[in-house]
Amino acid sequence: MKLFLDTADFSEIQKAYLTGLIDGVTTNPTLGLKAGKTLYGIAGDILQACPTIESVSCEVVADTAAEMLDQAQTFLPLGEAVTIKVPCTIEGLKACRFLAEDGIKTNVTLVFSVAQAILAAKAGATYISPFVGRCNDNSFSGVELVRAIANTYATQRVSTQILAASLRDVHHVSRCFAYGADVCTLPPKVFWKMYEHVLTDQGLAQFENDWATANQPFK
């Protein structure tokens, strides 16, 4: 059970990393644009500041597998944690297969069906990223997709890890892990909300009050 942070905001990554509970980071061109940095620069900063991180997904964007592989070469010298993110397309899975054969970690993104998940596993993907929230936006259940993929992988003893993405609330995180996801990648605001519960707050308030009362001098 692993938690990745889905952001290119370096300050948020540093803060969450210090909790000791973040195993990796996923990025994409959209997140990079919001952060005002290149994906190469973001990945370099993360890998330098967070040495125990196991995976930093670096997305390649091109029309052909050859172009994707050329772009991947830019990221690979940054470190072993670099994970090349490719789309679930014919060319993307060609690139995935080449990278996997060289022992390079890959993340096949934009997965929306079990059939696509099967192809990605056949291509040797380290991770596949079903987009839970985007499935829900299009009137089919993202968590049910995670469950269907997990059942298929378990039956076939597939080693590819399910990285549930596009998670928008804590409930999604809980459901995805319950349904067989190996990893959930989530925005910082969702990560911090995982700590919260009204009963925890109430319990803390009571303990603090009782502590203060119990430590008053006895008359």
PDB file of C-alpha atoms in Angstrom:
ATOM      1  CA  MET A   1       0.000   0.000   0.000  1.00  0.00           C
ATOM      2  CA  LYS A   2       1.738   3.136  -1.248  1.00  0.00           C
ATOM      3  CA  LEU A   3       0.866   6.815  -1.414  1.00  0.00           C
ATOM      4  CA  PHE A   4       2.156   9.061  -4.179  1.00  0.00           C
ATOM      5  CA  LEU A   5       1.646  12.810  -4.321  1.00  0.00           C
ATOM      6  CA  ASP A   6       0.151  14.150  -7.549  1.00  0.00           C
ATOM      7  CA  THR A   7       1.641  17.616  -7.911  1.00  0.00           C
ATOM      8  CA  ALA A   8       4.526  19.646  -9.285  1.00  0.00           C
ATOM      9  CA  ASP A   9       4.438  22.111  -6.380  1.00  0.00           C
ATOM     10  CA  PHE A  10       7.855  21.589  -4.804  1.00  0.00           C
ATOM     11  CA  SER A  11       6.975  23.172  -1.467  1.00  0.00           C
ATOM     12  CA  GLU A  12       3.985  20.839  -1.110  1.00  0.00           C
ATOM     13  CA  ILE A  13       6.131  17.844  -2.015  1.00  0.00           C
ATOM     14  CA  GLN A  14       8.765  18.761   0.582  1.00  0.00           C
ATOM     15  CA  LYS A  15       6.162  19.253   3.309  1.00  0.00           C
ATOM     16  CA  ALA A  16       4.437  15.930   2.621  1.00  0.00           C
ATOM     17  CA  TYR A  17       7.728  14.061   2.227  1.00  0.00           C
ATOM     18  CA  LEU A  18       8.742  15.077   5.746  1.00  0.00           C
ATOM     19  CA  THR A  19       5.809  13.064   7.127  1.00  0.00           C
ATOM     20  CA  GLY A  20       7.606   9.907   6.021  1.00  0.00           C
ATOM     21  CA  LEU A  21       4.407   8.620   4.409  1.00  0.00           C
ATOM     22  CA  ILE A  22       4.958   9.587   0.749  1.00  0.00           C
ATOM     23  CA  ASP A  23       6.460   6.904  -1.482  1.00  0.00           C
ATOM     24  CA  GLY A  24       6.505   8.713  -4.809  1.00  0.00           C
ATOM     25  CA  VAL A  25       5.393  11.644  -6.930  1.00  0.00           C
ATOM     26  CA  THR A  26       3.446  11.813 -10.183  1.00  0.00           C
ATOM     27  CA  THR A  27       3.705  14.787 -12.506  1.00  0.00           C
ATOM     28  CA  ASN A  28       2.410  15.704 -15.933  1.00  0.00           C
ATOM     29  CA  PRO A  29       2.718  18.654 -18.335  1.00  0.00           C
ATOM     30  CA  THR A  30      -0.418  20.314 -16.925  1.00  0.00           C
ATOM     31  CA  LEU A  31       0.950  20.233 -13.369  1.00  0.00           C
ATOM     32  CA  GLY A  32       4.304  21.477 -14.641  1.00  0.00           C
ATOM     33  CA  LEU A  33       2.623  24.404 -16.381  1.00  0.00           C
ATOM     34  CA  LYS A  34       0.855  25.360 -13.154  1.00  0.00           C
ATOM     35  CA  ALA A  35       4.171  25.227 -11.289  1.00  0.00           C
ATOM     36  CA  GLY A  36       5.936  27.278 -13.959  1.00  0.00           C
ATOM     37  CA  LYS A  37       8.740  24.741 -14.440  1.00  0.00           C
ATOM     38  CA  THR A  38       9.779  22.053 -16.883  1.00  0.00           C
ATOM     39  CA  LEU A  39       9.156  18.432 -15.911  1.00  0.00           C
ATOM     40  CA  TYR A  40      12.913  17.873 -16.032  1.00  0.00           C
ATOM     41  CA  GLY A  41      13.497  20.679 -13.544  1.00  0.00           C
ATOM     42  CA  ILE A  42      10.725  19.466 -11.250  1.00  0.00           C
ATOM     43  CA  ALA A  43      11.990  15.867 -11.289  1.00  0.00           C
ATOM     44  CA  GLY A  44      15.533  16.999 -10.581  1.00  0.00           C
ATOM     45  CA  ASP A  45      14.440  19.058  -7.587  1.00  0.00           C
ATOM     46  CA  ILE A  46      12.378  16.196  -6.171  1.00  0.00           C
ATOM     47  CA  LEU A  47      15.097  13.590  -6.530  1.00  0.00           C
ATOM     48  CA  GLN A  48      17.686  15.843  -4.936  1.00  0.00           C
ATOM     49  CA  ALA A  49      15.526  16.840  -1.959  1.00  0.00           C
ATOM     50  CA  CYS A  50      13.724  13.518  -1.405  1.00  0.00           C
ATOM     51  CA  PRO A  51      16.377  10.775  -1.617  1.00  0.00           C
ATOM     52  CA  THR A  52      14.195   7.911  -0.371  1.00  0.00           C
ATOM     53  CA  ILE A  53      11.398   8.470  -2.891  1.00  0.00           C
ATOM     54  CA  GLU A  54      10.938   5.309  -4.961  1.00  0.00           C
ATOM     55  CA  SER A  55       9.259   6.748  -8.042  1.00  0.00           C
ATOM     56  CA  VAL A  56       8.937  10.082  -9.819  1.00  0.00           C
ATOM     57  CA  SER A  57       6.763   9.819 -12.918  1.00  0.00           C
ATOM     58  CA  CYS A  58       8.086  11.918 -15.793  1.00  0.00           C
ATOM     59  CA  GLU A  59       5.726  12.116 -18.740  1.00  0.00           C
ATOM     60  CA  VAL A  60       6.830  11.976 -22.369  1.00  0.00           C
ATOM     61  CA  VAL A  61       4.598  13.548 -25.001  1.00  0.00           C
ATOM     62  CA  ALA A  62       5.177  12.608 -28.638  1.00  0.00           C
ATOM     63  CA  ASP A  63       3.508  10.954 -31.611  1.00  0.00           C
ATOM     64  CA  THR A  64       5.849   8.001 -32.069  1.00  0.00           C
ATOM     65  CA  ALA A  65       7.538   5.471 -29.814  1.00  0.00           C
ATOM     66  CA  ALA A  66      10.941   6.563 -31.107  1.00  0.00           C
ATOM     67  CA  GLU A  67      10.274  10.168 -30.103  1.00  0.00           C
ATOM     68  CA  MET A  68       9.037   9.049 -26.679  1.00  0.00           C
ATOM     69  CA  LEU A  69      12.201   7.029 -26.147  1.00  0.00           C
ATOM     70  CA  ASP A  70      14.326  10.023 -27.127  1.00  0.00           C
ATOM     71  CA  GLN A  71      12.494  12.177 -24.586  1.00  0.00           C
ATOM     72  CA  ALA A  72      12.912   9.471 -21.931  1.00  0.00           C
ATOM     73  CA  GLN A  73      16.682   9.669 -22.318  1.00  0.00           C
ATOM     74  CA  THR A  74      16.516  13.237 -20.997  1.00  0.00           C
ATOM     75  CA  PHE A  75      15.058  12.082 -17.669  1.00  0.00           C
ATOM     76  CA  LEU A  76      16.924   8.829 -17.062  1.00  0.00           C
ATOM     77  CA  PRO A  77      20.245  10.329 -15.877  1.00  0.00           C
ATOM     78  CA  LEU A  78      18.398  11.981 -12.966  1.00  0.00           C
ATOM     79  CA  GLY A  79      18.303   8.730 -10.997  1.00  0.00           C
ATOM     80  CA  GLU A  80      16.883   5.246 -10.548  1.00  0.00           C
ATOM     81  CA  ALA A  81      13.599   6.562  -9.166  1.00  0.00           C
ATOM     82  CA  VAL A  82      12.713   8.080 -12.549  1.00  0.00           C
ATOM     83  CA  THR A  83       9.611   6.412 -13.957  1.00  0.00           C
ATOM     84  CA  ILE A  84       8.773   7.179 -17.570  1.00  0.00           C
ATOM     85  CA  LYS A  85       5.084   7.895 -18.031  1.00  0.00           C
ATOM     86  CA  VAL A  86       3.686   6.953 -21.443  1.00  0.00           C
ATOM     87  CA  PRO A  87       0.121   7.055 -22.799  1.00  0.00           C
ATOM     88  CA  CYS A  88      -1.948   3.914 -23.292  1.00  0.00           C
ATOM     89  CA  THR A  89      -1.709   4.065 -27.079  1.00  0.00           C
ATOM     90  CA  ILE A  90      -0.114   1.820 -29.674  1.00  0.00           C
ATOM     91  CA  GLU A  91       3.021   3.971 -29.780  1.00  0.00           C
ATOM     92  CA  GLY A  92       3.042   4.491 -26.030  1.00  0.00           C
ATOM     93  CA  LEU A  93       2.969   0.762 -25.346  1.00  0.00           C
ATOM     94  CA  LYS A  94       5.701   0.164 -27.922  1.00  0.00           C
ATOM     95  CA  ALA A  95       7.848   2.615 -25.979  1.00  0.00           C
ATOM     96  CA  CYS A  96       6.820   0.950 -22.716  1.00  0.00           C
ATOM     97  CA  ARG A  97       7.989  -2.436 -23.958  1.00  0.00           C
ATOM     98  CA  PHE A  98      11.396  -1.096 -25.025  1.00  0.00           C
ATOM     99  CA  LEU A  99      11.889   0.663 -21.693  1.00  0.00           C
ATOM    100  CA  ALA A 100      10.767  -2.359 -19.681  1.00  0.00           C
ATOM    101  CA  GLU A 101      13.198  -4.602 -21.531  1.00  0.00           C
ATOM    102  CA  ASP A 102      15.974  -2.234 -20.412  1.00  0.00           C
ATOM    103  CA  GLY A 103      14.824  -2.428 -16.788  1.00  0.00           C
ATOM    104  CA  ILE A 104      13.424   1.109 -16.740  1.00  0.00           C
ATOM    105  CA  LYS A 105      10.322   1.781 -14.661  1.00  0.00           C
ATOM    106  CA  THR A 106       7.241   2.850 -16.580  1.00  0.00           C
ATOM    107  CA  ASN A 107       3.812   4.246 -15.794  1.00  0.00           C
ATOM    108  CA  VAL A 108       1.129   3.756 -18.454  1.00  0.00           C
ATOM    109  CA  THR A 109      -1.308   6.613 -18.035  1.00  0.00           C
ATOM    110  CA  LEU A 110      -4.848   7.384 -19.231  1.00  0.00           C
ATOM    111  CA  VAL A 111      -6.145   3.858 -18.669  1.00  0.00           C
ATOM    112  CA  PHE A 112      -9.948   3.613 -18.829  1.00  0.00           C
ATOM    113  CA  SER A 113     -10.676  -0.089 -19.404  1.00  0.00           C
ATOM    114  CA  VAL A 114      -9.601  -3.567 -18.357  1.00  0.00           C
ATOM    115  CA  ALA A 115      -8.604  -4.257 -21.965  1.00  0.00           C
ATOM    116  CA  GLN A 116      -6.139  -1.354 -21.869  1.00  0.00           C
ATOM    117  CA  ALA A 117      -4.809  -2.585 -18.525  1.00  0.00           C
ATOM    118  CA  ILE A 118      -4.180  -6.015 -20.042  1.00  0.00           C
ATOM    119  CA  LEU A 119      -2.228  -4.518 -22.938  1.00  0.00           C
ATOM    120  CA  ALA A 120      -0.164  -2.354 -20.584  1.00  0.00           C
ATOM    121  CA  ALA A 121       0.724  -5.365 -18.427  1.00  0.00           C
ATOM    122  CA  LYS A 122       1.696  -7.296 -21.548  1.00  0.00           C
ATOM    123  CA  ALA A 123       3.982  -4.406 -22.483  1.00  0.00           C
ATOM    124  CA  GLY A 124       5.758  -4.769 -19.131  1.00  0.00           C
ATOM    125  CA  ALA A 125       4.448  -1.654 -17.377  1.00  0.00           C
ATOM    126  CA  THR A 126       5.611  -1.148 -13.813  1.00  0.00           C
ATOM    127  CA  TYR A 127       2.469   0.849 -13.031  1.00  0.00           C
ATOM    128  CA  ILE A 128      -0.796   1.560 -14.810  1.00  0.00           C
ATOM    129  CA  SER A 129      -2.848   4.648 -14.002  1.00  0.00           C
ATOM    130  CA  PRO A 130      -6.636   4.277 -14.239  1.00  0.00           C
ATOM    131  CA  PHE A 131      -8.181   7.750 -13.928  1.00  0.00           C
ATOM    132  CA  VAL A 132     -10.863   7.312 -11.287  1.00  0.00           C
ATOM    133  CA  GLY A 133     -12.256  10.850 -11.191  1.00  0.00           C
ATOM    134  CA  ARG A 134     -12.343  11.202 -14.949  1.00  0.00           C
ATOM    135  CA  CYS A 135     -14.242   7.911 -15.235  1.00  0.00           C
ATOM    136  CA  ASN A 136     -16.828   9.275 -12.823  1.00  0.00           C
ATOM    137  CA  ASP A 137     -17.060  12.459 -14.891  1.00  0.00           C
ATOM    138  CA  ASN A 138     -18.068  10.293 -17.833  1.00  0.00           C
ATOM    139  CA  SER A 139     -20.753   8.329 -16.009  1.00  0.00           C
ATOM    140  CA  PHE A 140     -18.946   5.102 -15.178  1.00  0.00           C
ATOM    141  CA  SER A 141     -17.413   4.160 -11.848  1.00  0.00           C
ATOM    142  CA  GLY A 142     -13.679   4.667 -11.517  1.00  0.00           C
ATOM    143  CA  VAL A 143     -13.402   2.564  -8.363  1.00  0.00           C
ATOM    144  CA  GLU A 144     -15.250  -0.278 -10.071  1.00  0.00           C
ATOM    145  CA  LEU A 145     -12.702  -0.069 -12.880  1.00  0.00           C
ATOM    146  CA  VAL A 146      -9.923  -0.395 -10.297  1.00  0.00           C
ATOM    147  CA  ARG A 147     -11.658  -3.453  -8.835  1.00  0.00           C
ATOM    148  CA  ALA A 148     -12.104  -5.079 -12.259  1.00  0.00           C
ATOM    149  CA  ILE A 149      -8.443  -4.536 -13.146  1.00  0.00           C
ATOM    150  CA  ALA A 150      -7.301  -5.818  -9.736  1.00  0.00           C
ATOM    151  CA  ASN A 151      -9.398  -8.972 -10.111  1.00  0.00           C
ATOM    152  CA  THR A 152      -7.999  -9.602 -13.583  1.00  0.00           C
ATOM    153  CA  TYR A 153      -4.408  -9.044 -12.489  1.00  0.00           C
ATOM    154  CA  ALA A 154      -4.839 -11.290  -9.450  1.00  0.00           C
ATOM    155  CA  THR A 155      -6.317 -14.090 -11.556  1.00  0.00           C
ATOM    156  CA  GLN A 156      -3.494 -13.844 -14.072  1.00  0.00           C
ATOM    157  CA  ARG A 157      -0.793 -13.219 -11.430  1.00  0.00           C
ATOM    158  CA  VAL A 158       0.303 -10.005 -13.084  1.00  0.00           C
ATOM    159  CA  SER A 159       3.079  -8.027 -11.392  1.00  0.00           C
ATOM    160  CA  THR A 160       2.096  -4.635 -12.858  1.00  0.00           C
ATOM    161  CA  GLN A 161       0.956  -2.332 -10.057  1.00  0.00           C
ATOM    162  CA  ILE A 162      -2.349  -0.467 -10.169  1.00  0.00           C
ATOM    163  CA  LEU A 163      -1.741   3.230  -9.510  1.00  0.00           C
ATOM    164  CA  ALA A 164      -5.140   4.825  -8.960  1.00  0.00           C
ATOM    165  CA  ALA A 165      -5.053   8.394 -10.281  1.00  0.00           C
ATOM    166  CA  SER A 166      -7.392  11.367 -10.637  1.00  0.00           C
ATOM    167  CA  LEU A 167      -8.512  10.997  -7.017  1.00  0.00           C
ATOM    168  CA  ARG A 168     -10.516  13.926  -5.719  1.00  0.00           C
ATOM    169  CA  ASP A 169     -11.439  13.002  -2.164  1.00  0.00           C
ATOM    170  CA  VAL A 170     -10.469  10.791   0.760  1.00  0.00           C
ATOM    171  CA  HIS A 171     -13.337   8.409   0.030  1.00  0.00           C
ATOM    172  CA  HIS A 172     -11.812   7.628  -3.368  1.00  0.00           C
ATOM    173  CA  VAL A 173      -8.506   6.760  -1.703  1.00  0.00           C
ATOM    174  CA  SER A 174     -10.122   4.383   0.784  1.00  0.00           C
ATOM    175  CA  ARG A 175     -12.268   2.686  -1.842  1.00  0.00           C
ATOM    176  CA  CYS A 176      -9.414   2.241  -4.306  1.00  0.00           C
ATOM    177  CA  PHE A 177      -7.204   0.551  -1.731  1.00  0.00           C
ATOM    178  CA  ALA A 178     -10.130  -1.615  -0.615  1.00  0.00           C
ATOM    179  CA  TYR A 179     -10.711  -2.643  -4.229  1.00  0.00           C
ATOM    180  CA  GLY A 180      -7.126  -3.661  -4.932  1.00  0.00           C
ATOM    181  CA  ALA A 181      -5.071  -0.607  -5.908  1.00  0.00           C
ATOM    182  CA  ASP A 182      -1.363  -0.959  -5.059  1.00  0.00           C
ATOM    183  CA  VAL A 183      -0.777   2.803  -5.135  1.00  0.00           C
ATOM    184  CA  CYS A 184      -2.959   5.884  -4.870  1.00  0.00           C
ATOM    185  CA  THR A 185      -1.659   9.186  -6.167  1.00  0.00           C
ATOM    186  CA  LEU A 186      -3.458  12.181  -4.748  1.00  0.00           C
ATOM    187  CA  PRO A 187      -3.335  15.965  -4.677  1.00  0.00           C
ATOM    188  CA  PRO A 188      -1.775  17.482  -1.549  1.00  0.00           C
ATOM    189  CA  LYS A 189      -5.137  18.740  -0.261  1.00  0.00           C
ATOM    190  CA  VAL A 190      -6.530  15.189  -0.302  1.00  0.00           C
ATOM    191  CA  PHE A 191      -3.417  13.805   1.427  1.00  0.00           C
ATOM    192  CA  TRP A 192      -3.792  16.269   4.312  1.00  0.00           C
ATOM    193  CA  LYS A 193      -7.503  15.578   4.581  1.00  0.00           C
ATOM    194  CA  MET A 194      -6.743  11.903   5.210  1.00  0.00           C
ATOM    195  CA  TYR A 195      -5.602  12.898   8.702  1.00  0.00           C
ATOM    196  CA  GLU A 196      -8.897  14.569   9.535  1.00  0.00           C
ATOM    197  CA  HIS A 197     -11.931  13.192  11.366  1.00  0.00           C
ATOM    198  CA  VAL A 198     -14.405  14.989  13.576  1.00  0.00           C
ATOM    199  CA  LEU A 199     -14.187  12.275  16.242  1.00  0.00           C
ATOM    200  CA  THR A 200     -10.401  12.604  16.353  1.00  0.00           C
ATOM    201  CA  ASP A 201     -10.810  16.347  16.905  1.00  0.00           C
ATOM    202  CA  GLN A 202     -13.371  15.753  19.634  1.00  0.00           C
ATOM    203  CA  GLY A 203     -11.205  13.161  21.331  1.00  0.00           C
ATOM    204  CA  LEU A 204      -8.164  15.417  21.292  1.00  0.00           C
ATOM    205  CA  ALA A 205     -10.157  18.287  22.758  1.00  0.00           C
ATOM    206  CA  GLN A 206     -11.371  16.037  25.586  1.00  0.00           C
ATOM    207  CA  PHE A 207      -7.900  14.649  26.297  1.00  0.00           C
ATOM    208  CA  GLU A 208      -6.404  18.146  26.377  1.00  0.00           C
ATOM    209  CA  ASN A 209      -9.101  19.329  28.758  1.00  0.00           C
ATOM    210  CA  ASP A 210      -8.702  16.283  31.007  1.00  0.00           C
ATOM    211  CA  TRP A 211      -4.913  16.638  30.957  1.00  0.00           C
ATOM    212  CA  ALA A 212      -5.156  20.248  32.062  1.00  0.00           C
ATOM    213  CA  THR A 213      -7.627  19.342  34.803  1.00  0.00           C
ATOM    214  CA  ALA A 214      -5.654  16.328  36.048  1.00  0.00           C
ATOM    215  CA  ASN A 215      -2.463  18.352  36.289  1.00  0.00           C
ATOM    216  CA  GLN A 216      -3.933  21.134  38.434  1.00  0.00           C
ATOM    217  CA  PRO A 217      -2.513  21.261  41.993  1.00  0.00           C
ATOM    218  CA  PHE A 218      -4.764  19.373  44.418  1.00  0.00           C
ATOM    219  CA  LYS A 219      -6.136  21.406  47.285  1.00  0.00           C
TER     220      LYS A 219
END
